[in-house]
Amino acid sequence: MLQTKIKKVFAVTALACIALSGTMSTSATQIGTGTVTGSGAFDSPIDWNDVFGAGSSASGSVENIRIKARILPSLSMEISDEEIDLGDLVPGVPSNGSLDIEIGTNAVSGVSITARSQNAGLTNLNDGTIQINDLTTDWVAESYTWGSTPTAADDSSFTTFSASGLATAVEINDNTTEHTVYTTNKPEATNLVDDVKFNVEATATAETPAGLYEDYVTFTVTANF
């Protein structure tokens, strides 16, 4: 009788172990595949938990599906006027004029603007050998300078935005030098024509020949995307 009871205990224990083993089963069956059309690189299994009815589920995932976009570079330069009129030059008295330049760009590293004289000085329209500059090739040395000043209030949203110009005026006496009149380090919006002020000053002498004088400026803007 004792042996029969022991066998029954073993049998019940065995059944309990089988039942517990069933509830702890982590078996799964692949019932499908997650794919990307035209590519096998993304194939991944979709697995079923081998359960019917309550608790039945299947799942799978496809990784590394890329989402991308593009923003095209933008750059604009607006100059406030087509000329700077210094008026009648009085010997020994500096005559000043200016214009404003507005920049708009999404260049991540900002922009630079250079200015180059086309005539190497204010040139006499009747005699191209006579110029207002600091050279004495025409026997008389005058002064003809450019400078620039960035506007105090910038129109960039970047707190680290900085701008610089020609803090010290430079004498203009050649037509090859690209004078950097504005340099920034971040993008900036297009709001008003006020990012940088370009300044021109000329001083004649009592011996500067009478006549009409002109120079032309080439402004070049370069973005650092």
PDB file of C-alpha atoms in Angstrom:
ATOM      1  CA  MET A   1       0.000   0.000   0.000  1.00  0.00           C
ATOM      2  CA  LEU A   2       2.860   2.354   0.889  1.00  0.00           C
ATOM      3  CA  GLN A   3       4.535   1.712  -2.443  1.00  0.00           C
ATOM      4  CA  THR A   4       1.300   2.526  -4.268  1.00  0.00           C
ATOM      5  CA  LYS A   5       0.971   5.856  -2.448  1.00  0.00           C
ATOM      6  CA  ILE A   6       4.615   6.717  -3.265  1.00  0.00           C
ATOM      7  CA  LYS A   7       4.028   5.956  -6.941  1.00  0.00           C
ATOM      8  CA  LYS A   8       0.948   8.202  -6.930  1.00  0.00           C
ATOM      9  CA  VAL A   9       2.979  11.054  -5.386  1.00  0.00           C
ATOM     10  CA  PHE A  10       5.664  10.628  -8.059  1.00  0.00           C
ATOM     11  CA  ALA A  11       3.031  10.612 -10.773  1.00  0.00           C
ATOM     12  CA  VAL A  12       1.380  13.817  -9.477  1.00  0.00           C
ATOM     13  CA  THR A  13       4.771  15.520  -9.168  1.00  0.00           C
ATOM     14  CA  ALA A  14       5.694  14.530 -12.697  1.00  0.00           C
ATOM     15  CA  LEU A  15       2.426  15.917 -14.071  1.00  0.00           C
ATOM     16  CA  ALA A  16       2.963  19.179 -12.161  1.00  0.00           C
ATOM     17  CA  CYS A  17       6.446  19.521 -13.616  1.00  0.00           C
ATOM     18  CA  ILE A  18       5.133  18.910 -17.114  1.00  0.00           C
ATOM     19  CA  ALA A  19       2.397  21.530 -16.617  1.00  0.00           C
ATOM     20  CA  LEU A  20       4.896  24.079 -15.230  1.00  0.00           C
ATOM     21  CA  SER A  21       7.254  23.400 -18.075  1.00  0.00           C
ATOM     22  CA  GLY A  22       4.424  24.104 -20.498  1.00  0.00           C
ATOM     23  CA  THR A  23       3.577  27.462 -18.926  1.00  0.00           C
ATOM     24  CA  MET A  24       7.252  28.515 -19.019  1.00  0.00           C
ATOM     25  CA  SER A  25       7.742  27.559 -22.668  1.00  0.00           C
ATOM     26  CA  THR A  26       9.412  30.261 -24.793  1.00  0.00           C
ATOM     27  CA  SER A  27       9.087  28.412 -28.065  1.00  0.00           C
ATOM     28  CA  ALA A  28       8.190  30.409 -31.175  1.00  0.00           C
ATOM     29  CA  THR A  29       7.587  29.650 -34.802  1.00  0.00           C
ATOM     30  CA  GLN A  30       8.515  31.913 -37.686  1.00  0.00           C
ATOM     31  CA  ILE A  31       5.340  32.501 -39.645  1.00  0.00           C
ATOM     32  CA  GLY A  32       6.516  35.281 -41.925  1.00  0.00           C
ATOM     33  CA  THR A  33       9.257  37.752 -42.852  1.00  0.00           C
ATOM     34  CA  GLY A  34       9.506  41.536 -42.580  1.00  0.00           C
ATOM     35  CA  THR A  35      11.014  42.821 -45.826  1.00  0.00           C
ATOM     36  CA  VAL A  36      11.783  45.929 -47.859  1.00  0.00           C
ATOM     37  CA  THR A  37      10.729  45.774 -51.470  1.00  0.00           C
ATOM     38  CA  GLY A  38      13.666  45.093 -53.731  1.00  0.00           C
ATOM     39  CA  SER A  39      16.187  44.563 -50.935  1.00  0.00           C
ATOM     40  CA  GLY A  40      17.038  41.499 -48.894  1.00  0.00           C
ATOM     41  CA  ALA A  41      19.267  43.415 -46.504  1.00  0.00           C
ATOM     42  CA  PHE A  42      16.368  44.267 -44.193  1.00  0.00           C
ATOM     43  CA  ASP A  43      14.764  40.796 -43.999  1.00  0.00           C
ATOM     44  CA  SER A  44      13.828  39.823 -40.459  1.00  0.00           C
ATOM     45  CA  PRO A  45      11.640  37.070 -38.978  1.00  0.00           C
ATOM     46  CA  ILE A  46       8.068  37.487 -37.809  1.00  0.00           C
ATOM     47  CA  ASP A  47       7.545  34.949 -34.994  1.00  0.00           C
ATOM     48  CA  TRP A  48       4.394  33.396 -33.466  1.00  0.00           C
ATOM     49  CA  ASN A  49       4.359  32.343 -29.838  1.00  0.00           C
ATOM     50  CA  ASP A  50       2.783  28.974 -30.683  1.00  0.00           C
ATOM     51  CA  VAL A  51      -0.375  29.764 -28.724  1.00  0.00           C
ATOM     52  CA  PHE A  52      -3.952  29.551 -29.987  1.00  0.00           C
ATOM     53  CA  GLY A  53      -6.755  31.546 -28.427  1.00  0.00           C
ATOM     54  CA  ALA A  54      -6.106  33.790 -25.443  1.00  0.00           C
ATOM     55  CA  GLY A  55      -2.489  34.995 -25.335  1.00  0.00           C
ATOM     56  CA  SER A  56      -1.821  34.239 -28.987  1.00  0.00           C
ATOM     57  CA  SER A  57       0.466  36.786 -30.660  1.00  0.00           C
ATOM     58  CA  ALA A  58       3.037  37.221 -33.365  1.00  0.00           C
ATOM     59  CA  SER A  59       5.525  40.053 -33.951  1.00  0.00           C
ATOM     60  CA  GLY A  60       8.582  41.097 -35.874  1.00  0.00           C
ATOM     61  CA  SER A  61      10.463  44.271 -36.758  1.00  0.00           C
ATOM     62  CA  VAL A  62      12.327  45.840 -39.653  1.00  0.00           C
ATOM     63  CA  GLU A  63      15.166  48.132 -38.574  1.00  0.00           C
ATOM     64  CA  ASN A  64      17.120  51.018 -40.107  1.00  0.00           C
ATOM     65  CA  ILE A  65      14.470  52.443 -42.410  1.00  0.00           C
ATOM     66  CA  ARG A  66      15.949  55.855 -43.264  1.00  0.00           C
ATOM     67  CA  ILE A  67      14.107  59.175 -43.390  1.00  0.00           C
ATOM     68  CA  LYS A  68      16.014  61.936 -45.155  1.00  0.00           C
ATOM     69  CA  ALA A  69      15.578  65.492 -46.406  1.00  0.00           C
ATOM     70  CA  ARG A  70      17.614  68.193 -48.131  1.00  0.00           C
ATOM     71  CA  ILE A  71      17.838  71.943 -47.703  1.00  0.00           C
ATOM     72  CA  LEU A  72      19.352  73.781 -50.642  1.00  0.00           C
ATOM     73  CA  PRO A  73      21.967  76.476 -50.001  1.00  0.00           C
ATOM     74  CA  SER A  74      20.703  80.055 -49.978  1.00  0.00           C
ATOM     75  CA  LEU A  75      22.690  83.250 -50.300  1.00  0.00           C
ATOM     76  CA  SER A  76      21.614  86.794 -51.101  1.00  0.00           C
ATOM     77  CA  MET A  77      23.289  90.188 -51.028  1.00  0.00           C
ATOM     78  CA  GLU A  78      21.384  93.462 -51.256  1.00  0.00           C
ATOM     79  CA  ILE A  79      23.225  96.783 -51.650  1.00  0.00           C
ATOM     80  CA  SER A  80      21.351  99.897 -50.580  1.00  0.00           C
ATOM     81  CA  ASP A  81      22.407 102.192 -53.424  1.00  0.00           C
ATOM     82  CA  GLU A  82      24.043 102.145 -56.839  1.00  0.00           C
ATOM     83  CA  GLU A  83      26.527 104.922 -56.068  1.00  0.00           C
ATOM     84  CA  ILE A  84      28.255 106.926 -53.348  1.00  0.00           C
ATOM     85  CA  ASP A  85      28.479 110.619 -54.141  1.00  0.00           C
ATOM     86  CA  LEU A  86      31.281 112.344 -52.216  1.00  0.00           C
ATOM     87  CA  GLY A  87      30.290 115.714 -53.623  1.00  0.00           C
ATOM     88  CA  ASP A  88      32.745 118.563 -54.151  1.00  0.00           C
ATOM     89  CA  LEU A  89      36.087 117.800 -52.518  1.00  0.00           C
ATOM     90  CA  VAL A  90      37.585 120.690 -50.572  1.00  0.00           C
ATOM     91  CA  PRO A  91      41.383 120.580 -50.208  1.00  0.00           C
ATOM     92  CA  GLY A  92      42.437 119.127 -46.888  1.00  0.00           C
ATOM     93  CA  VAL A  93      38.866 118.329 -45.786  1.00  0.00           C
ATOM     94  CA  PRO A  94      37.816 114.655 -45.748  1.00  0.00           C
ATOM     95  CA  SER A  95      34.624 113.923 -47.692  1.00  0.00           C
ATOM     96  CA  ASN A  96      32.641 110.884 -46.588  1.00  0.00           C
ATOM     97  CA  GLY A  97      29.946 108.639 -48.016  1.00  0.00           C
ATOM     98  CA  SER A  98      28.535 105.188 -47.346  1.00  0.00           C
ATOM     99  CA  LEU A  99      26.101 102.488 -48.344  1.00  0.00           C
ATOM    100  CA  ASP A 100      24.600  99.484 -46.543  1.00  0.00           C
ATOM    101  CA  ILE A 101      24.762  95.817 -47.430  1.00  0.00           C
ATOM    102  CA  GLU A 102      22.279  93.159 -46.310  1.00  0.00           C
ATOM    103  CA  ILE A 103      23.136  89.463 -46.362  1.00  0.00           C
ATOM    104  CA  GLY A 104      20.794  86.492 -46.100  1.00  0.00           C
ATOM    105  CA  THR A 105      22.142  82.965 -45.965  1.00  0.00           C
ATOM    106  CA  ASN A 106      21.821  79.535 -44.387  1.00  0.00           C
ATOM    107  CA  ALA A 107      25.562  78.914 -44.673  1.00  0.00           C
ATOM    108  CA  VAL A 108      26.549  77.065 -41.506  1.00  0.00           C
ATOM    109  CA  SER A 109      29.910  78.853 -41.270  1.00  0.00           C
ATOM    110  CA  GLY A 110      28.735  82.277 -42.379  1.00  0.00           C
ATOM    111  CA  VAL A 111      29.921  84.491 -45.214  1.00  0.00           C
ATOM    112  CA  SER A 112      32.578  86.938 -46.261  1.00  0.00           C
ATOM    113  CA  ILE A 113      32.236  90.016 -48.468  1.00  0.00           C
ATOM    114  CA  THR A 114      35.183  91.512 -50.279  1.00  0.00           C
ATOM    115  CA  ALA A 115      35.380  94.847 -52.066  1.00  0.00           C
ATOM    116  CA  ARG A 116      37.782  95.554 -54.931  1.00  0.00           C
ATOM    117  CA  SER A 117      38.470  98.846 -56.663  1.00  0.00           C
ATOM    118  CA  GLN A 118      38.183  98.660 -60.456  1.00  0.00           C
ATOM    119  CA  ASN A 119      40.134 101.900 -61.091  1.00  0.00           C
ATOM    120  CA  ALA A 120      42.798 101.704 -58.334  1.00  0.00           C
ATOM    121  CA  GLY A 121      41.607 105.069 -57.040  1.00  0.00           C
ATOM    122  CA  LEU A 122      39.282 107.913 -57.899  1.00  0.00           C
ATOM    123  CA  THR A 123      40.259 108.443 -61.527  1.00  0.00           C
ATOM    124  CA  ASN A 124      39.971 111.652 -63.568  1.00  0.00           C
ATOM    125  CA  LEU A 125      37.488 111.040 -66.379  1.00  0.00           C
ATOM    126  CA  ASN A 126      39.466 113.203 -68.823  1.00  0.00           C
ATOM    127  CA  ASP A 127      42.905 111.806 -68.001  1.00  0.00           C
ATOM    128  CA  GLY A 128      43.173 108.316 -66.592  1.00  0.00           C
ATOM    129  CA  THR A 129      46.720 108.919 -65.363  1.00  0.00           C
ATOM    130  CA  ILE A 130      45.438 111.396 -62.772  1.00  0.00           C
ATOM    131  CA  GLN A 131      44.049 109.692 -59.681  1.00  0.00           C
ATOM    132  CA  ILE A 132      43.060 110.546 -56.149  1.00  0.00           C
ATOM    133  CA  ASN A 133      44.941 108.056 -53.976  1.00  0.00           C
ATOM    134  CA  ASP A 134      48.049 107.998 -51.794  1.00  0.00           C
ATOM    135  CA  LEU A 135      50.447 107.289 -54.677  1.00  0.00           C
ATOM    136  CA  THR A 136      52.638 109.935 -56.315  1.00  0.00           C
ATOM    137  CA  THR A 137      52.717 108.468 -59.831  1.00  0.00           C
ATOM    138  CA  ASP A 138      50.701 111.529 -60.911  1.00  0.00           C
ATOM    139  CA  TRP A 139      52.952 113.754 -58.721  1.00  0.00           C
ATOM    140  CA  VAL A 140      50.283 114.486 -56.119  1.00  0.00           C
ATOM    141  CA  ALA A 141      49.467 112.224 -53.164  1.00  0.00           C
ATOM    142  CA  GLU A 142      45.949 112.417 -51.731  1.00  0.00           C
ATOM    143  CA  SER A 143      43.937 110.025 -49.576  1.00  0.00           C
ATOM    144  CA  TYR A 144      41.239 107.617 -50.705  1.00  0.00           C
ATOM    145  CA  THR A 145      40.152 105.039 -48.110  1.00  0.00           C
ATOM    146  CA  TRP A 146      37.557 102.351 -47.522  1.00  0.00           C
ATOM    147  CA  GLY A 147      36.278 101.022 -44.224  1.00  0.00           C
ATOM    148  CA  SER A 148      33.300  99.048 -42.964  1.00  0.00           C
ATOM    149  CA  THR A 149      31.337  98.631 -39.761  1.00  0.00           C
ATOM    150  CA  PRO A 150      28.978  95.721 -38.991  1.00  0.00           C
ATOM    151  CA  THR A 151      25.618  96.790 -37.599  1.00  0.00           C
ATOM    152  CA  ALA A 152      25.425  96.441 -33.828  1.00  0.00           C
ATOM    153  CA  ALA A 153      22.090  94.554 -33.897  1.00  0.00           C
ATOM    154  CA  ASP A 154      22.423  91.466 -36.094  1.00  0.00           C
ATOM    155  CA  ASP A 155      19.545  89.494 -37.623  1.00  0.00           C
ATOM    156  CA  SER A 156      20.848  86.012 -36.821  1.00  0.00           C
ATOM    157  CA  SER A 157      19.077  83.611 -34.432  1.00  0.00           C
ATOM    158  CA  PHE A 158      22.412  82.081 -33.394  1.00  0.00           C
ATOM    159  CA  THR A 159      23.659  83.352 -30.047  1.00  0.00           C
ATOM    160  CA  THR A 160      27.238  82.625 -31.131  1.00  0.00           C
ATOM    161  CA  PHE A 161      26.918  84.793 -34.242  1.00  0.00           C
ATOM    162  CA  SER A 162      29.767  87.241 -34.721  1.00  0.00           C
ATOM    163  CA  ALA A 163      30.682  89.701 -37.457  1.00  0.00           C
ATOM    164  CA  SER A 164      33.714  91.812 -38.263  1.00  0.00           C
ATOM    165  CA  GLY A 165      34.596  94.469 -40.815  1.00  0.00           C
ATOM    166  CA  LEU A 166      37.379  96.871 -41.763  1.00  0.00           C
ATOM    167  CA  ALA A 167      37.838  98.503 -38.378  1.00  0.00           C
ATOM    168  CA  THR A 168      40.808 100.482 -39.709  1.00  0.00           C
ATOM    169  CA  ALA A 169      40.320 102.253 -43.026  1.00  0.00           C
ATOM    170  CA  VAL A 170      42.634 101.110 -45.826  1.00  0.00           C
ATOM    171  CA  GLU A 171      44.126 103.204 -48.615  1.00  0.00           C
ATOM    172  CA  ILE A 172      42.854 102.183 -52.042  1.00  0.00           C
ATOM    173  CA  ASN A 173      45.574 102.347 -54.695  1.00  0.00           C
ATOM    174  CA  ASP A 174      45.306  99.160 -56.770  1.00  0.00           C
ATOM    175  CA  ASN A 175      42.650  97.197 -58.642  1.00  0.00           C
ATOM    176  CA  THR A 176      43.652  93.711 -57.513  1.00  0.00           C
ATOM    177  CA  THR A 177      43.340  93.622 -53.714  1.00  0.00           C
ATOM    178  CA  GLU A 178      40.162  92.065 -52.337  1.00  0.00           C
ATOM    179  CA  HIS A 179      39.496  93.964 -49.126  1.00  0.00           C
ATOM    180  CA  THR A 180      37.397  91.933 -46.682  1.00  0.00           C
ATOM    181  CA  VAL A 181      34.641  94.268 -45.517  1.00  0.00           C
ATOM    182  CA  TYR A 182      32.391  91.743 -43.737  1.00  0.00           C
ATOM    183  CA  THR A 183      32.975  88.322 -42.187  1.00  0.00           C
ATOM    184  CA  THR A 184      30.532  86.192 -40.188  1.00  0.00           C
ATOM    185  CA  ASN A 185      30.518  82.739 -38.660  1.00  0.00           C
ATOM    186  CA  LYS A 186      26.831  81.681 -38.706  1.00  0.00           C
ATOM    187  CA  PRO A 187      23.666  81.894 -40.834  1.00  0.00           C
ATOM    188  CA  GLU A 188      21.598  85.075 -40.785  1.00  0.00           C
ATOM    189  CA  ALA A 189      18.173  86.130 -41.986  1.00  0.00           C
ATOM    190  CA  THR A 190      17.254  88.762 -44.559  1.00  0.00           C
ATOM    191  CA  ASN A 191      15.445  91.533 -42.726  1.00  0.00           C
ATOM    192  CA  LEU A 192      16.711  95.020 -43.564  1.00  0.00           C
ATOM    193  CA  VAL A 193      19.572  96.500 -45.595  1.00  0.00           C
ATOM    194  CA  ASP A 194      21.702  96.971 -42.518  1.00  0.00           C
ATOM    195  CA  ASP A 195      24.141  94.123 -41.870  1.00  0.00           C
ATOM    196  CA  VAL A 196      27.257  96.162 -42.652  1.00  0.00           C
ATOM    197  CA  LYS A 197      27.969  99.790 -43.540  1.00  0.00           C
ATOM    198  CA  PHE A 198      30.596 100.364 -46.243  1.00  0.00           C
ATOM    199  CA  ASN A 199      32.378 103.700 -45.768  1.00  0.00           C
ATOM    200  CA  VAL A 200      34.356 105.731 -48.294  1.00  0.00           C
ATOM    201  CA  GLU A 201      36.476 108.778 -47.589  1.00  0.00           C
ATOM    202  CA  ALA A 202      38.508 110.980 -49.938  1.00  0.00           C
ATOM    203  CA  THR A 203      40.712 113.980 -49.225  1.00  0.00           C
ATOM    204  CA  ALA A 204      42.077 116.140 -52.031  1.00  0.00           C
ATOM    205  CA  THR A 205      44.922 118.655 -51.902  1.00  0.00           C
ATOM    206  CA  ALA A 206      45.199 122.191 -53.224  1.00  0.00           C
ATOM    207  CA  GLU A 207      47.078 120.745 -56.211  1.00  0.00           C
ATOM    208  CA  THR A 208      44.642 117.989 -57.153  1.00  0.00           C
ATOM    209  CA  PRO A 209      43.649 118.737 -60.760  1.00  0.00           C
ATOM    210  CA  ALA A 210      40.089 119.909 -61.302  1.00  0.00           C
ATOM    211  CA  GLY A 211      37.716 117.507 -62.976  1.00  0.00           C
ATOM    212  CA  LEU A 212      35.256 114.669 -62.495  1.00  0.00           C
ATOM    213  CA  TYR A 213      36.573 111.598 -60.703  1.00  0.00           C
ATOM    214  CA  GLU A 214      35.125 108.099 -60.469  1.00  0.00           C
ATOM    215  CA  ASP A 215      35.882 104.658 -59.171  1.00  0.00           C
ATOM    216  CA  TYR A 216      33.833 101.467 -59.365  1.00  0.00           C
ATOM    217  CA  VAL A 217      33.606  98.815 -56.682  1.00  0.00           C
ATOM    218  CA  THR A 218      33.135  95.084 -57.130  1.00  0.00           C
ATOM    219  CA  PHE A 219      31.532  93.443 -54.101  1.00  0.00           C
ATOM    220  CA  THR A 220      31.929  89.661 -53.905  1.00  0.00           C
ATOM    221  CA  VAL A 221      30.082  87.548 -51.347  1.00  0.00           C
ATOM    222  CA  THR A 222      31.256  84.040 -50.526  1.00  0.00           C
ATOM    223  CA  ALA A 223      29.307  81.594 -48.356  1.00  0.00           C
ATOM    224  CA  ASN A 224      30.945  78.912 -46.260  1.00  0.00           C
ATOM    225  CA  PHE A 225      28.425  76.051 -46.333  1.00  0.00           C
TER     226      PHE A 225
END
